[in-house]
mmCIF file of the C-alpha atoms, coordinates in Angstrom:
data_MODEL
# 
_entry.id   MODEL 
# 
loop_
_atom_site.group_PDB 
_atom_site.id 
_atom_site.type_symbol 
_atom_site.label_atom_id 
_atom_site.label_alt_id 
_atom_site.label_comp_id 
_atom_site.label_asym_id 
_atom_site.label_entity_id 
_atom_site.label_seq_id 
_atom_site.pdbx_PDB_ins_code 
_atom_site.Cartn_x 
_atom_site.Cartn_y 
_atom_site.Cartn_z 
_atom_site.occupancy 
_atom_site.B_iso_or_equiv 
_atom_site.pdbx_formal_charge 
_atom_site.auth_seq_id 
_atom_site.auth_comp_id 
_atom_site.auth_asym_id 
_atom_site.auth_atom_id 
_atom_site.pdbx_PDB_model_num 
ATOM 1   C CA . MET A 1 1   ? -34.854 -115.988 73.780 1.00 0.00 ? 1   MET A CA 1 
ATOM 2   C CA . GLU A 1 2   ? -35.518 -115.091 69.888 1.00 0.00 ? 2   GLU A CA 1 
ATOM 3   C CA . ASN A 1 3   ? -37.184 -118.556 69.124 1.00 0.00 ? 3   ASN A CA 1 
ATOM 4   C CA . ARG A 1 4   ? -39.396 -117.920 72.060 1.00 0.00 ? 4   ARG A CA 1 
ATOM 5   C CA . TYR A 1 5   ? -40.774 -114.544 70.595 1.00 0.00 ? 5   TYR A CA 1 
ATOM 6   C CA . LYS A 1 6   ? -41.173 -116.308 67.213 1.00 0.00 ? 6   LYS A CA 1 
ATOM 7   C CA . LEU A 1 7   ? -43.292 -119.041 68.748 1.00 0.00 ? 7   LEU A CA 1 
ATOM 8   C CA . ALA A 1 8   ? -45.332 -116.609 70.540 1.00 0.00 ? 8   ALA A CA 1 
ATOM 9   C CA . SER A 1 9   ? -46.108 -114.807 67.412 1.00 0.00 ? 9   SER A CA 1 
ATOM 10  C CA . VAL A 1 10  ? -47.001 -117.623 65.565 1.00 0.00 ? 10  VAL A CA 1 
ATOM 11  C CA . LEU A 1 11  ? -49.480 -118.916 68.275 1.00 0.00 ? 11  LEU A CA 1 
ATOM 12  C CA . MET A 1 12  ? -50.963 -115.462 68.326 1.00 0.00 ? 12  MET A CA 1 
ATOM 13  C CA . SER A 1 13  ? -51.279 -115.339 64.492 1.00 0.00 ? 13  SER A CA 1 
ATOM 14  C CA . ALA A 1 14  ? -52.745 -118.724 64.653 1.00 0.00 ? 14  ALA A CA 1 
ATOM 15  C CA . SER A 1 15  ? -55.349 -117.757 67.067 1.00 0.00 ? 15  SER A CA 1 
ATOM 16  C CA . LEU A 1 16  ? -56.484 -114.734 65.312 1.00 0.00 ? 16  LEU A CA 1 
ATOM 17  C CA . VAL A 1 17  ? -56.807 -116.979 62.050 1.00 0.00 ? 17  VAL A CA 1 
ATOM 18  C CA . MET A 1 18  ? -58.814 -119.411 63.393 1.00 0.00 ? 18  MET A CA 1 
ATOM 19  C CA . ALA A 1 19  ? -60.920 -117.159 65.364 1.00 0.00 ? 19  ALA A CA 1 
ATOM 20  C CA . ALA A 1 20  ? -61.839 -115.345 62.004 1.00 0.00 ? 20  ALA A CA 1 
ATOM 21  C CA . CYS A 1 21  ? -62.469 -118.653 60.292 1.00 0.00 ? 21  CYS A CA 1 
ATOM 22  C CA . GLY A 1 22  ? -64.372 -120.106 63.043 1.00 0.00 ? 22  GLY A CA 1 
ATOM 23  C CA . GLY A 1 23  ? -66.867 -117.249 63.443 1.00 0.00 ? 23  GLY A CA 1 
ATOM 24  C CA . ALA A 1 24  ? -68.280 -117.734 67.091 1.00 0.00 ? 24  ALA A CA 1 
ATOM 25  C CA . ASP A 1 25  ? -65.779 -120.112 68.144 1.00 0.00 ? 25  ASP A CA 1 
ATOM 26  C CA . GLU A 1 26  ? -63.344 -117.920 69.715 1.00 0.00 ? 26  GLU A CA 1 
ATOM 27  C CA . ASN A 1 27  ? -60.706 -120.604 70.673 1.00 0.00 ? 27  ASN A CA 1 
ATOM 28  C CA . PRO A 1 28  ? -58.858 -122.357 67.856 1.00 0.00 ? 28  PRO A CA 1 
ATOM 29  C CA . ASP A 1 29  ? -58.957 -126.145 67.404 1.00 0.00 ? 29  ASP A CA 1 
ATOM 30  C CA . SER A 1 30  ? -56.029 -127.433 69.691 1.00 0.00 ? 30  SER A CA 1 
ATOM 31  C CA . ALA A 1 31  ? -55.275 -129.872 67.032 1.00 0.00 ? 31  ALA A CA 1 
ATOM 32  C CA . ASP A 1 32  ? -54.541 -126.923 64.703 1.00 0.00 ? 32  ASP A CA 1 
ATOM 33  C CA . VAL A 1 33  ? -52.576 -125.078 67.334 1.00 0.00 ? 33  VAL A CA 1 
ATOM 34  C CA . ASP A 1 34  ? -50.564 -128.278 67.694 1.00 0.00 ? 34  ASP A CA 1 
ATOM 35  C CA . GLU A 1 35  ? -49.920 -128.440 64.049 1.00 0.00 ? 35  GLU A CA 1 
ATOM 36  C CA . VAL A 1 36  ? -48.792 -124.919 64.042 1.00 0.00 ? 36  VAL A CA 1 
ATOM 37  C CA . VAL A 1 37  ? -46.378 -125.497 66.834 1.00 0.00 ? 37  VAL A CA 1 
ATOM 38  C CA . GLU A 1 38  ? -44.903 -128.470 65.460 1.00 0.00 ? 38  GLU A CA 1 
ATOM 39  C CA . GLU A 1 39  ? -44.168 -126.892 62.163 1.00 0.00 ? 39  GLU A CA 1 
ATOM 40  C CA . ASN A 1 40  ? -42.737 -123.923 64.167 1.00 0.00 ? 40  ASN A CA 1 
ATOM 41  C CA . GLU A 1 41  ? -40.433 -126.288 66.159 1.00 0.00 ? 41  GLU A CA 1 
ATOM 42  C CA . GLU A 1 42  ? -39.396 -128.078 62.957 1.00 0.00 ? 42  GLU A CA 1 
ATOM 43  C CA . PHE A 1 43  ? -38.463 -124.662 61.208 1.00 0.00 ? 43  PHE A CA 1 
ATOM 44  C CA . THR A 1 44  ? -36.536 -123.606 64.431 1.00 0.00 ? 44  THR A CA 1 
ATOM 45  C CA . SER A 1 45  ? -34.658 -127.000 64.769 1.00 0.00 ? 45  SER A CA 1 
ATOM 46  C CA . THR A 1 46  ? -33.605 -126.489 60.898 1.00 0.00 ? 46  THR A CA 1 
ATOM 47  C CA . GLU A 1 47  ? -32.713 -122.666 61.545 1.00 0.00 ? 47  GLU A CA 1 
ATOM 48  C CA . GLU A 1 48  ? -30.427 -124.046 64.782 1.00 0.00 ? 48  GLU A CA 1 
ATOM 49  C CA . SER A 1 49  ? -28.635 -126.505 62.700 1.00 0.00 ? 49  SER A CA 1 
ATOM 50  C CA . ALA A 1 50  ? -27.986 -124.337 60.081 1.00 0.00 ? 50  ALA A CA 1 
ATOM 51  C CA . GLU A 1 51  ? -26.526 -121.805 62.431 1.00 0.00 ? 51  GLU A CA 1 
ATOM 52  C CA . GLU A 1 52  ? -24.246 -124.414 64.110 1.00 0.00 ? 52  GLU A CA 1 
ATOM 53  C CA . SER A 1 53  ? -23.327 -125.591 60.746 1.00 0.00 ? 53  SER A CA 1 
ATOM 54  C CA . THR A 1 54  ? -22.289 -122.030 59.831 1.00 0.00 ? 54  THR A CA 1 
ATOM 55  C CA . GLU A 1 55  ? -20.339 -121.532 62.976 1.00 0.00 ? 55  GLU A CA 1 
ATOM 56  C CA . GLU A 1 56  ? -18.189 -124.640 62.592 1.00 0.00 ? 56  GLU A CA 1 
ATOM 57  C CA . SER A 1 57  ? -17.566 -124.023 58.996 1.00 0.00 ? 57  SER A CA 1 
ATOM 58  C CA . THR A 1 58  ? -16.192 -120.445 60.154 1.00 0.00 ? 58  THR A CA 1 
ATOM 59  C CA . GLU A 1 59  ? -14.035 -121.982 62.893 1.00 0.00 ? 59  GLU A CA 1 
ATOM 60  C CA . GLU A 1 60  ? -12.564 -124.556 60.631 1.00 0.00 ? 60  GLU A CA 1 
ATOM 61  C CA . SER A 1 61  ? -11.863 -121.902 57.982 1.00 0.00 ? 61  SER A CA 1 
ATOM 62  C CA . THR A 1 62  ? -9.978  -119.869 60.607 1.00 0.00 ? 62  THR A CA 1 
ATOM 63  C CA . GLU A 1 63  ? -8.123  -122.509 61.922 1.00 0.00 ? 63  GLU A CA 1 
ATOM 64  C CA . GLU A 1 64  ? -6.821  -123.684 58.456 1.00 0.00 ? 64  GLU A CA 1 
ATOM 65  C CA . SER A 1 65  ? -5.992  -119.891 57.658 1.00 0.00 ? 65  SER A CA 1 
ATOM 66  C CA . SER A 1 66  ? -3.902  -119.388 60.743 1.00 0.00 ? 66  SER A CA 1 
ATOM 67  C CA . GLY A 1 67  ? -1.814  -122.544 60.285 1.00 0.00 ? 67  GLY A CA 1 
ATOM 68  C CA . GLN A 1 68  ? -0.790  -121.235 56.817 1.00 0.00 ? 68  GLN A CA 1 
ATOM 69  C CA . SER A 1 69  ? 2.472   -119.396 56.565 1.00 0.00 ? 69  SER A CA 1 
ATOM 70  C CA . SER A 1 70  ? 4.219   -116.974 54.322 1.00 0.00 ? 70  SER A CA 1 
ATOM 71  C CA . GLY A 1 71  ? 6.645   -119.417 53.429 1.00 0.00 ? 71  GLY A CA 1 
ATOM 72  C CA . SER A 1 72  ? 8.528   -120.282 56.673 1.00 0.00 ? 72  SER A CA 1 
ATOM 73  C CA . THR A 1 73  ? 8.021   -123.071 59.061 1.00 0.00 ? 73  THR A CA 1 
ATOM 74  C CA . GLY A 1 74  ? 9.247   -124.151 62.399 1.00 0.00 ? 74  GLY A CA 1 
ATOM 75  C CA . ASP A 1 75  ? 12.515  -125.512 60.850 1.00 0.00 ? 75  ASP A CA 1 
ATOM 76  C CA . THR A 1 76  ? 12.936  -123.643 57.774 1.00 0.00 ? 76  THR A CA 1 
ATOM 77  C CA . ILE A 1 77  ? 12.915  -119.845 56.763 1.00 0.00 ? 77  ILE A CA 1 
ATOM 78  C CA . ALA A 1 78  ? 11.927  -118.107 53.247 1.00 0.00 ? 78  ALA A CA 1 
ATOM 79  C CA . PRO A 1 79  ? 14.461  -115.377 52.235 1.00 0.00 ? 79  PRO A CA 1 
ATOM 80  C CA . GLU A 1 80  ? 11.845  -112.848 52.238 1.00 0.00 ? 80  GLU A CA 1 
ATOM 81  C CA . ASP A 1 81  ? 11.042  -113.376 55.880 1.00 0.00 ? 81  ASP A CA 1 
ATOM 82  C CA . ILE A 1 82  ? 14.435  -112.043 56.895 1.00 0.00 ? 82  ILE A CA 1 
ATOM 83  C CA . ASN A 1 83  ? 14.138  -108.370 57.477 1.00 0.00 ? 83  ASN A CA 1 
ATOM 84  C CA . HIS A 1 84  ? 17.843  -107.689 57.548 1.00 0.00 ? 84  HIS A CA 1 
ATOM 85  C CA . ASP A 1 85  ? 20.764  -109.059 55.633 1.00 0.00 ? 85  ASP A CA 1 
ATOM 86  C CA . ALA A 1 86  ? 23.992  -110.795 56.931 1.00 0.00 ? 86  ALA A CA 1 
ATOM 87  C CA . GLU A 1 87  ? 25.994  -107.635 55.937 1.00 0.00 ? 87  GLU A CA 1 
ATOM 88  C CA . GLU A 1 88  ? 23.927  -105.544 58.664 1.00 0.00 ? 88  GLU A CA 1 
ATOM 89  C CA . ALA A 1 89  ? 24.273  -108.163 61.274 1.00 0.00 ? 89  ALA A CA 1 
ATOM 90  C CA . VAL A 1 90  ? 28.059  -107.926 60.860 1.00 0.00 ? 90  VAL A CA 1 
ATOM 91  C CA . ASP A 1 91  ? 28.120  -104.270 60.965 1.00 0.00 ? 91  ASP A CA 1 
ATOM 92  C CA . ALA A 1 92  ? 25.976  -104.332 64.231 1.00 0.00 ? 92  ALA A CA 1 
ATOM 93  C CA . ALA A 1 93  ? 28.466  -106.973 66.024 1.00 0.00 ? 93  ALA A CA 1 
ATOM 94  C CA . SER A 1 94  ? 31.435  -104.776 64.964 1.00 0.00 ? 94  SER A CA 1 
ATOM 95  C CA . GLU A 1 95  ? 29.828  -101.754 66.556 1.00 0.00 ? 95  GLU A CA 1 
ATOM 96  C CA . ASN A 1 96  ? 29.978  -103.535 69.882 1.00 0.00 ? 96  ASN A CA 1 
ATOM 97  C CA . PHE A 1 97  ? 33.218  -105.313 69.530 1.00 0.00 ? 97  PHE A CA 1 
ATOM 98  C CA . ASP A 1 98  ? 36.824  -104.111 68.054 1.00 0.00 ? 98  ASP A CA 1 
ATOM 99  C CA . GLY A 1 99  ? 37.847  -107.482 66.644 1.00 0.00 ? 99  GLY A CA 1 
ATOM 100 C CA . GLU A 1 100 ? 38.441  -109.684 63.735 1.00 0.00 ? 100 GLU A CA 1 
ATOM 101 C CA . LEU A 1 101 ? 35.520  -111.795 62.078 1.00 0.00 ? 101 LEU A CA 1 
ATOM 102 C CA . VAL A 1 102 ? 35.899  -115.714 62.570 1.00 0.00 ? 102 VAL A CA 1 
ATOM 103 C CA . GLU A 1 103 ? 32.405  -116.922 61.664 1.00 0.00 ? 103 GLU A CA 1 
ATOM 104 C CA . VAL A 1 104 ? 28.766  -115.728 60.882 1.00 0.00 ? 104 VAL A CA 1 
ATOM 105 C CA . GLU A 1 105 ? 25.901  -118.050 60.871 1.00 0.00 ? 105 GLU A CA 1 
ATOM 106 C CA . LEU A 1 106 ? 22.122  -118.247 60.600 1.00 0.00 ? 106 LEU A CA 1 
ATOM 107 C CA . ASP A 1 107 ? 20.017  -120.436 62.390 1.00 0.00 ? 107 ASP A CA 1 
ATOM 108 C CA . ASP A 1 108 ? 17.138  -121.263 64.396 1.00 0.00 ? 108 ASP A CA 1 
ATOM 109 C CA . GLU A 1 109 ? 17.478  -121.274 68.196 1.00 0.00 ? 109 GLU A CA 1 
ATOM 110 C CA . ASP A 1 110 ? 14.445  -121.988 70.428 1.00 0.00 ? 110 ASP A CA 1 
ATOM 111 C CA . ASN A 1 111 ? 11.997  -120.914 67.616 1.00 0.00 ? 111 ASN A CA 1 
ATOM 112 C CA . GLN A 1 112 ? 13.666  -117.826 66.798 1.00 0.00 ? 112 GLN A CA 1 
ATOM 113 C CA . TRP A 1 113 ? 15.629  -116.965 63.846 1.00 0.00 ? 113 TRP A CA 1 
ATOM 114 C CA . ILE A 1 114 ? 19.204  -115.395 64.469 1.00 0.00 ? 114 ILE A CA 1 
ATOM 115 C CA . TYR A 1 115 ? 22.287  -114.171 63.114 1.00 0.00 ? 115 TYR A CA 1 
ATOM 116 C CA . LYS A 1 116 ? 25.470  -115.624 65.141 1.00 0.00 ? 116 LYS A CA 1 
ATOM 117 C CA . VAL A 1 117 ? 28.532  -113.459 64.871 1.00 0.00 ? 117 VAL A CA 1 
ATOM 118 C CA . ASP A 1 118 ? 31.724  -114.902 66.105 1.00 0.00 ? 118 ASP A CA 1 
ATOM 119 C CA . MET A 1 119 ? 34.828  -112.118 66.510 1.00 0.00 ? 119 MET A CA 1 
ATOM 120 C CA . GLU A 1 120 ? 38.015  -112.101 68.256 1.00 0.00 ? 120 GLU A CA 1 
ATOM 121 C CA . SER A 1 121 ? 40.649  -109.825 69.313 1.00 0.00 ? 121 SER A CA 1 
ATOM 122 C CA . GLU A 1 122 ? 44.186  -110.861 70.717 1.00 0.00 ? 122 GLU A CA 1 
ATOM 123 C CA . SER A 1 123 ? 42.894  -111.089 74.195 1.00 0.00 ? 123 SER A CA 1 
ATOM 124 C CA . GLU A 1 124 ? 39.096  -111.699 73.642 1.00 0.00 ? 124 GLU A CA 1 
ATOM 125 C CA . GLU A 1 125 ? 36.370  -113.766 71.917 1.00 0.00 ? 125 GLU A CA 1 
ATOM 126 C CA . TYR A 1 126 ? 33.199  -112.093 71.383 1.00 0.00 ? 126 TYR A CA 1 
ATOM 127 C CA . VAL A 1 127 ? 29.679  -113.959 70.235 1.00 0.00 ? 127 VAL A CA 1 
ATOM 128 C CA . VAL A 1 128 ? 26.566  -112.345 69.588 1.00 0.00 ? 128 VAL A CA 1 
ATOM 129 C CA . LYS A 1 129 ? 23.251  -113.552 68.448 1.00 0.00 ? 129 LYS A CA 1 
ATOM 130 C CA . LEU A 1 130 ? 20.995  -110.924 66.936 1.00 0.00 ? 130 LEU A CA 1 
ATOM 131 C CA . SER A 1 131 ? 17.369  -111.150 65.650 1.00 0.00 ? 131 SER A CA 1 
ATOM 132 C CA . VAL A 1 132 ? 16.810  -111.442 61.894 1.00 0.00 ? 132 VAL A CA 1 
ATOM 133 C CA . ASP A 1 133 ? 13.704  -109.094 62.470 1.00 0.00 ? 133 ASP A CA 1 
ATOM 134 C CA . ASP A 1 134 ? 15.114  -106.157 63.963 1.00 0.00 ? 134 ASP A CA 1 
ATOM 135 C CA . LEU A 1 135 ? 18.879  -106.993 64.900 1.00 0.00 ? 135 LEU A CA 1 
ATOM 136 C CA . SER A 1 136 ? 18.009  -106.674 68.611 1.00 0.00 ? 136 SER A CA 1 
ATOM 137 C CA . ILE A 1 137 ? 20.485  -108.732 70.936 1.00 0.00 ? 137 ILE A CA 1 
ATOM 138 C CA . VAL A 1 138 ? 19.131  -111.935 71.800 1.00 0.00 ? 138 VAL A CA 1 
ATOM 139 C CA . GLU A 1 139 ? 22.392  -112.858 73.550 1.00 0.00 ? 139 GLU A CA 1 
ATOM 140 C CA . GLU A 1 140 ? 26.062  -111.862 73.937 1.00 0.00 ? 140 GLU A CA 1 
ATOM 141 C CA . GLN A 1 141 ? 29.116  -113.139 75.762 1.00 0.00 ? 141 GLN A CA 1 
ATOM 142 C CA . THR A 1 142 ? 32.434  -112.074 75.846 1.00 0.00 ? 142 THR A CA 1 
ATOM 143 C CA . GLU A 1 143 ? 35.530  -113.937 77.284 1.00 0.00 ? 143 GLU A CA 1 
ATOM 144 C CA . SER A 1 144 ? 39.075  -114.339 77.570 1.00 0.00 ? 144 SER A CA 1 
ATOM 145 C CA . ASP A 1 145 ? 40.827  -115.812 74.711 1.00 0.00 ? 145 ASP A CA 1 
ATOM 146 C CA . ASP A 1 146 ? 44.463  -115.936 73.875 1.00 0.00 ? 146 ASP A CA 1 
ATOM 147 C CA . ASP A 1 147 ? 44.076  -118.129 70.828 1.00 0.00 ? 147 ASP A CA 1 
ATOM 148 C CA . PHE A 1 148 ? 44.346  -115.482 68.329 1.00 0.00 ? 148 PHE A CA 1 
ATOM 149 C CA . ASP A 1 149 ? 44.422  -117.485 64.960 1.00 0.00 ? 149 ASP A CA 1 
ATOM 150 C CA . THR A 1 150 ? 44.835  -115.006 61.980 1.00 0.00 ? 150 THR A CA 1 
ATOM 151 C CA . ASP A 1 151 ? 44.104  -118.052 59.445 1.00 0.00 ? 151 ASP A CA 1 
ATOM 152 C CA . GLU A 1 152 ? 40.646  -118.046 60.688 1.00 0.00 ? 152 GLU A CA 1 
ATOM 153 C CA . HIS A 1 153 ? 39.892  -114.373 60.097 1.00 0.00 ? 153 HIS A CA 1 
ATOM 154 C CA . PHE A 1 154 ? 38.231  -112.810 57.146 1.00 0.00 ? 154 PHE A CA 1 
ATOM 155 C CA . SER A 1 155 ? 36.389  -109.835 56.266 1.00 0.00 ? 155 SER A CA 1 
ATOM 156 C CA . TYR A 1 156 ? 32.721  -110.446 54.813 1.00 0.00 ? 156 TYR A CA 1 
ATOM 157 C CA . GLY A 1 157 ? 33.323  -108.052 52.009 1.00 0.00 ? 157 GLY A CA 1 
ATOM 158 C CA . ASP A 1 158 ? 35.818  -110.985 50.980 1.00 0.00 ? 158 ASP A CA 1 
ATOM 159 C CA . ALA A 1 159 ? 32.535  -113.179 50.418 1.00 0.00 ? 159 ALA A CA 1 
ATOM 160 C CA . VAL A 1 160 ? 29.720  -113.054 47.782 1.00 0.00 ? 160 VAL A CA 1 
ATOM 161 C CA . PRO A 1 161 ? 26.656  -111.879 49.886 1.00 0.00 ? 161 PRO A CA 1 
ATOM 162 C CA . ALA A 1 162 ? 24.987  -114.683 52.095 1.00 0.00 ? 162 ALA A CA 1 
ATOM 163 C CA . GLU A 1 163 ? 21.697  -113.846 50.243 1.00 0.00 ? 163 GLU A CA 1 
ATOM 164 C CA . GLU A 1 164 ? 23.298  -115.054 46.840 1.00 0.00 ? 164 GLU A CA 1 
ATOM 165 C CA . ALA A 1 165 ? 24.973  -118.174 48.237 1.00 0.00 ? 165 ALA A CA 1 
ATOM 166 C CA . VAL A 1 166 ? 21.492  -119.075 49.786 1.00 0.00 ? 166 VAL A CA 1 
ATOM 167 C CA . GLN A 1 167 ? 19.823  -118.568 46.231 1.00 0.00 ? 167 GLN A CA 1 
ATOM 168 C CA . THR A 1 168 ? 22.630  -120.680 44.534 1.00 0.00 ? 168 THR A CA 1 
ATOM 169 C CA . ALA A 1 169 ? 21.639  -123.626 47.059 1.00 0.00 ? 169 ALA A CA 1 
ATOM 170 C CA . MET A 1 170 ? 18.019  -123.312 46.597 1.00 0.00 ? 170 MET A CA 1 
ATOM 171 C CA . ASP A 1 171 ? 18.295  -123.134 42.808 1.00 0.00 ? 171 ASP A CA 1 
ATOM 172 C CA . GLU A 1 172 ? 20.599  -126.400 43.061 1.00 0.00 ? 172 GLU A CA 1 
ATOM 173 C CA . THR A 1 173 ? 18.164  -128.527 45.475 1.00 0.00 ? 173 THR A CA 1 
ATOM 174 C CA . ASN A 1 174 ? 14.790  -126.980 44.793 1.00 0.00 ? 174 ASN A CA 1 
ATOM 175 C CA . GLY A 1 175 ? 14.838  -127.124 48.611 1.00 0.00 ? 175 GLY A CA 1 
ATOM 176 C CA . GLU A 1 176 ? 13.853  -124.805 51.713 1.00 0.00 ? 176 GLU A CA 1 
ATOM 177 C CA . LEU A 1 177 ? 16.601  -122.806 53.572 1.00 0.00 ? 177 LEU A CA 1 
ATOM 178 C CA . GLU A 1 178 ? 17.411  -124.456 57.103 1.00 0.00 ? 178 GLU A CA 1 
ATOM 179 C CA . GLY A 1 179 ? 20.386  -122.154 57.989 1.00 0.00 ? 179 GLY A CA 1 
ATOM 180 C CA . TRP A 1 180 ? 24.070  -121.314 56.789 1.00 0.00 ? 180 TRP A CA 1 
ATOM 181 C CA . THR A 1 181 ? 27.417  -120.905 58.055 1.00 0.00 ? 181 THR A CA 1 
ATOM 182 C CA . LEU A 1 182 ? 30.257  -118.870 56.788 1.00 0.00 ? 182 LEU A CA 1 
ATOM 183 C CA . ASP A 1 183 ? 33.864  -119.487 57.880 1.00 0.00 ? 183 ASP A CA 1 
ATOM 184 C CA . ARG A 1 184 ? 37.189  -120.566 56.648 1.00 0.00 ? 184 ARG A CA 1 
ATOM 185 C CA . ASP A 1 185 ? 37.818  -124.333 56.237 1.00 0.00 ? 185 ASP A CA 1 
ATOM 186 C CA . ASP A 1 186 ? 41.461  -125.255 55.650 1.00 0.00 ? 186 ASP A CA 1 
ATOM 187 C CA . GLY A 1 187 ? 42.048  -121.765 54.405 1.00 0.00 ? 187 GLY A CA 1 
ATOM 188 C CA . GLN A 1 188 ? 39.039  -121.603 52.007 1.00 0.00 ? 188 GLN A CA 1 
ATOM 189 C CA . LEU A 1 189 ? 36.409  -118.914 52.831 1.00 0.00 ? 189 LEU A CA 1 
ATOM 190 C CA . GLN A 1 190 ? 33.078  -121.026 52.192 1.00 0.00 ? 190 GLN A CA 1 
ATOM 191 C CA . TYR A 1 191 ? 29.410  -121.241 53.081 1.00 0.00 ? 191 TYR A CA 1 
ATOM 192 C CA . GLU A 1 192 ? 27.723  -124.312 54.193 1.00 0.00 ? 192 GLU A CA 1 
ATOM 193 C CA . VAL A 1 193 ? 24.351  -123.975 53.487 1.00 0.00 ? 193 VAL A CA 1 
ATOM 194 C CA . ASP A 1 194 ? 21.721  -126.450 54.918 1.00 0.00 ? 194 ASP A CA 1 
ATOM 195 C CA . MET A 1 195 ? 18.574  -127.497 52.744 1.00 0.00 ? 195 MET A CA 1 
ATOM 196 C CA . LYS A 1 196 ? 15.454  -129.189 53.346 1.00 0.00 ? 196 LYS A CA 1 
ATOM 197 C CA . ASN A 1 197 ? 14.476  -131.147 50.312 1.00 0.00 ? 197 ASN A CA 1 
ATOM 198 C CA . GLY A 1 198 ? 10.666  -132.255 51.296 1.00 0.00 ? 198 GLY A CA 1 
ATOM 199 C CA . ASP A 1 199 ? 10.467  -136.430 51.261 1.00 0.00 ? 199 ASP A CA 1 
ATOM 200 C CA . ASN A 1 200 ? 14.264  -136.666 50.393 1.00 0.00 ? 200 ASN A CA 1 
ATOM 201 C CA . GLY A 1 201 ? 15.433  -135.319 53.471 1.00 0.00 ? 201 GLY A CA 1 
ATOM 202 C CA . ASP A 1 202 ? 18.173  -132.906 54.197 1.00 0.00 ? 202 ASP A CA 1 
ATOM 203 C CA . SER A 1 203 ? 21.260  -131.734 52.090 1.00 0.00 ? 203 SER A CA 1 
ATOM 204 C CA . GLY A 1 204 ? 24.279  -129.532 52.705 1.00 0.00 ? 204 GLY A CA 1 
ATOM 205 C CA . VAL A 1 205 ? 25.540  -127.323 49.777 1.00 0.00 ? 205 VAL A CA 1 
ATOM 206 C CA . THR A 1 206 ? 29.165  -126.225 50.183 1.00 0.00 ? 206 THR A CA 1 
ATOM 207 C CA . ILE A 1 207 ? 29.761  -122.869 48.082 1.00 0.00 ? 207 ILE A CA 1 
ATOM 208 C CA . ASN A 1 208 ? 33.113  -121.048 47.501 1.00 0.00 ? 208 ASN A CA 1 
ATOM 209 C CA . ALA A 1 209 ? 32.490  -117.745 49.132 1.00 0.00 ? 209 ALA A CA 1 
ATOM 210 C CA . GLU A 1 210 ? 34.954  -115.912 47.294 1.00 0.00 ? 210 GLU A CA 1 
ATOM 211 C CA . ASN A 1 211 ? 33.528  -116.712 43.623 1.00 0.00 ? 211 ASN A CA 1 
ATOM 212 C CA . GLY A 1 212 ? 30.023  -118.062 44.594 1.00 0.00 ? 212 GLY A CA 1 
ATOM 213 C CA . GLU A 1 213 ? 30.364  -121.397 42.985 1.00 0.00 ? 213 GLU A CA 1 
ATOM 214 C CA . ILE A 1 214 ? 29.179  -124.567 44.203 1.00 0.00 ? 214 ILE A CA 1 
ATOM 215 C CA . VAL A 1 215 ? 32.095  -126.928 45.710 1.00 0.00 ? 215 VAL A CA 1 
ATOM 216 C CA . GLU A 1 216 ? 30.004  -129.933 46.547 1.00 0.00 ? 216 GLU A CA 1 
ATOM 217 C CA . THR A 1 217 ? 26.462  -130.955 47.619 1.00 0.00 ? 217 THR A CA 1 
ATOM 218 C CA . ASP A 1 218 ? 25.979  -133.777 50.215 1.00 0.00 ? 218 ASP A CA 1 
ATOM 219 C CA . ASP A 1 219 ? 22.524  -135.498 50.415 1.00 0.00 ? 219 ASP A CA 1 
# 
């Protein structure tokens, strides 16, 4: 619509100019008018092409921007994107169940990062999954269980913080965090930290949870 107004304006201006130059001849020469129309059409076409190019460039820029993340991808997470630490997750689980800690885990389930806390009492086992964003309960389950094995129990305070263990694993592998598990293995309290190392694939770093030292690294 705007281009039609521009064309009409150009035609009117051309008519006035030609009338003034032609004296008694009130009508502009048709060839001159055609030339003005062609020039205006070329200008309009160039202008439309420039607008289309700008729109395409803007859309591509928006798509590229939306595809970028702050350090987390579908199967890895940056430590700074975890809003609550593991100790807070254990405390939240303990408020809902009176029992002993058996396992704590950070994992990605159905594109949602969660803490999984496993606890047990002499008669029941309790498993809760908490969002790392706000510690809201994603899923919880309580079932009867008489397999009360004290060799598996531990207090989170007996371990170095999970965040410290993760940093140790990242420094060791120069990779990205895929998750971790804290539990007892053959009586030893330890972290199993899963890392993604770019083109080199995945690796697992076993860390002594009591002193924070690396036990082994599996590529």
